[in-house]
Amino acid sequence: QVQLVESGGGSVQAGGSLRLSCTASEYTGCVGWFRQAPGKERERVARLNRSSGMTYYADSVKGRFTISQDNAQNRVYLEMNTLKPEDTAMYYCAARLASSCVGYTRSVDYPIWGQGTQVTVSS
């Protein structure tokens, strides 16, 4: 069974940066980062098709967050810059084994999840 392990969360002030890492026990073709704040629905933040390199970003993070990969480490990163208090949430890495991410927009479309890492941004 594929396992995902996130790391890199923490507490920063507004305007700061964090880099989250998601390390997979096996190659997964489609990897997404989701976040969930207390009392809110889980939101897809970014997505990476690992074979094509195609990415997706939510409008709320476009221009500030970057998803990337290190194939040698089987790792996917989420670089988060210019953080805002509204970015505060638990961040989850999720994956599909299939190589295509097309059409997979909902959290239920991703069967493999990490345990989450907390990001807190103070004003």
Short mmCIF file of C-alpha atoms in Angstrom, two decimals:
data_model
loop_
_atom_site.label_atom_id
_atom_site.label_comp_id
_atom_site.label_asym_id
_atom_site.label_seq_id
_atom_site.Cartn_x
_atom_site.Cartn_y
_atom_site.Cartn_z
CA GLN A 1 0.00 0.00 0.00
CA VAL A 2 1.37 3.39 -1.01
CA GLN A 3 2.13 5.72 1.86
CA LEU A 4 2.55 9.49 1.79
CA VAL A 5 4.40 11.46 4.44
CA GLU A 6 4.18 15.23 4.62
CA SER A 7 6.59 17.52 6.39
CA GLY A 8 7.56 21.17 6.50
CA GLY A 9 4.59 22.79 8.16
CA GLY A 10 4.97 25.35 10.90
CA SER A 11 4.11 28.82 12.12
CA VAL A 12 5.15 31.93 10.23
CA GLN A 13 4.19 35.56 10.07
CA ALA A 14 2.25 36.98 7.18
CA GLY A 15 4.51 37.52 4.19
CA GLY A 16 6.71 34.59 5.14
CA SER A 17 7.44 31.36 3.33
CA LEU A 18 7.29 27.64 3.95
CA ARG A 19 8.08 24.60 1.86
CA LEU A 20 6.03 21.47 2.35
CA SER A 21 7.30 18.08 1.28
CA CYS A 22 5.37 14.96 0.38
CA THR A 23 7.39 11.76 0.18
CA ALA A 24 5.78 8.70 -1.35
CA SER A 25 6.73 5.07 -0.76
CA GLU A 26 6.03 4.38 -4.45
CA TYR A 27 5.70 6.43 -7.58
CA THR A 28 2.31 8.10 -7.93
CA GLY A 29 1.44 9.76 -11.21
CA CYS A 30 -0.89 12.46 -9.97
CA VAL A 31 -0.22 14.35 -6.76
CA GLY A 32 -2.27 17.10 -5.22
CA TRP A 33 -2.02 19.34 -2.22
CA PHE A 34 -5.23 20.05 -0.35
CA ARG A 35 -5.91 22.12 2.72
CA GLN A 36 -8.64 22.29 5.29
CA ALA A 37 -9.22 25.05 7.79
CA PRO A 38 -11.43 24.56 10.86
CA GLY A 39 -15.07 24.74 9.91
CA LYS A 40 -14.33 24.84 6.19
CA GLU A 41 -14.45 22.32 3.40
CA ARG A 42 -11.30 20.70 2.12
CA GLU A 43 -9.89 22.77 -0.74
CA ARG A 44 -7.65 21.68 -3.57
CA VAL A 45 -4.63 23.99 -3.62
CA ALA A 46 -2.35 22.60 -6.30
CA ARG A 47 -1.89 19.54 -8.45
CA LEU A 48 0.95 18.04 -10.43
CA ASN A 49 0.87 15.52 -13.23
CA ARG A 50 4.28 14.02 -12.62
CA SER A 51 4.89 12.65 -16.09
CA SER A 52 3.85 15.71 -18.06
CA GLY A 53 4.74 18.31 -15.46
CA MET A 54 1.38 20.00 -15.92
CA THR A 55 0.21 21.89 -12.88
CA TYR A 56 -2.96 23.36 -11.47
CA TYR A 57 -3.32 26.07 -8.84
CA ALA A 58 -6.35 27.39 -7.03
CA ASP A 59 -6.97 31.07 -7.73
CA SER A 60 -6.38 31.82 -4.07
CA VAL A 61 -2.74 30.70 -4.27
CA LYS A 62 -1.85 31.36 -7.89
CA GLY A 63 1.38 33.33 -8.14
CA ARG A 64 2.33 32.58 -4.53
CA PHE A 65 2.53 28.77 -4.38
CA THR A 66 4.58 26.47 -6.58
CA ILE A 67 4.28 22.71 -6.81
CA SER A 68 7.35 20.81 -7.97
CA GLN A 69 8.94 17.38 -7.78
CA ASP A 70 12.18 15.59 -7.13
CA ASN A 71 11.96 12.31 -8.99
CA ALA A 72 15.11 10.91 -7.43
CA GLN A 73 13.57 11.30 -3.97
CA ASN A 74 10.03 10.46 -5.14
CA ARG A 75 9.03 13.69 -3.48
CA VAL A 76 6.63 16.50 -4.33
CA TYR A 77 7.01 19.94 -2.85
CA LEU A 78 4.70 22.86 -2.25
CA GLU A 79 6.64 26.10 -2.03
CA MET A 80 4.48 28.71 -0.34
CA ASN A 81 5.48 32.37 -0.49
CA THR A 82 3.83 35.59 0.62
CA LEU A 83 1.76 33.64 3.08
CA LYS A 84 -1.45 35.17 4.40
CA PRO A 85 -3.43 34.44 7.56
CA GLU A 86 -6.13 32.89 5.37
CA ASP A 87 -3.62 30.25 4.29
CA THR A 88 -3.76 28.83 7.81
CA ALA A 89 -4.96 25.24 7.55
CA MET A 90 -3.98 21.60 7.76
CA TYR A 91 -2.28 20.75 4.50
CA TYR A 92 -2.57 17.29 3.00
CA CYS A 93 -0.76 15.56 0.22
CA ALA A 94 -2.93 13.23 -1.85
CA ALA A 95 -2.22 11.00 -4.80
CA ARG A 96 -3.49 8.79 -7.54
CA LEU A 97 -1.43 5.98 -9.01
CA ALA A 98 -2.65 6.80 -12.51
CA SER A 99 -0.45 9.07 -14.59
CA SER A 100 -3.26 11.40 -15.60
CA CYS A 101 -4.73 14.08 -13.37
CA VAL A 102 -7.29 15.19 -15.94
CA GLY A 103 -10.76 15.41 -14.48
CA TYR A 104 -9.71 14.59 -10.94
CA THR A 105 -10.67 17.73 -9.10
CA ARG A 106 -12.30 16.52 -5.89
CA SER A 107 -10.73 15.15 -2.76
CA VAL A 108 -12.69 11.92 -3.21
CA ASP A 109 -10.87 11.37 -6.51
CA TYR A 110 -7.62 10.83 -4.61
CA PRO A 111 -7.50 7.49 -2.78
CA ILE A 112 -4.12 7.95 -1.12
CA TRP A 113 -3.60 10.55 1.61
CA GLY A 114 -0.90 11.63 3.99
CA GLN A 115 -1.45 12.48 7.62
CA GLY A 116 -1.32 16.24 7.10
CA THR A 117 0.94 19.02 8.29
CA GLN A 118 -0.26 22.19 10.00
CA VAL A 119 0.47 25.62 8.57
CA THR A 120 -0.30 28.63 10.74
CA VAL A 121 0.15 32.18 9.47
CA SER A 122 -0.14 35.02 11.94
CA SER A 123 -0.88 38.60 11.05
#
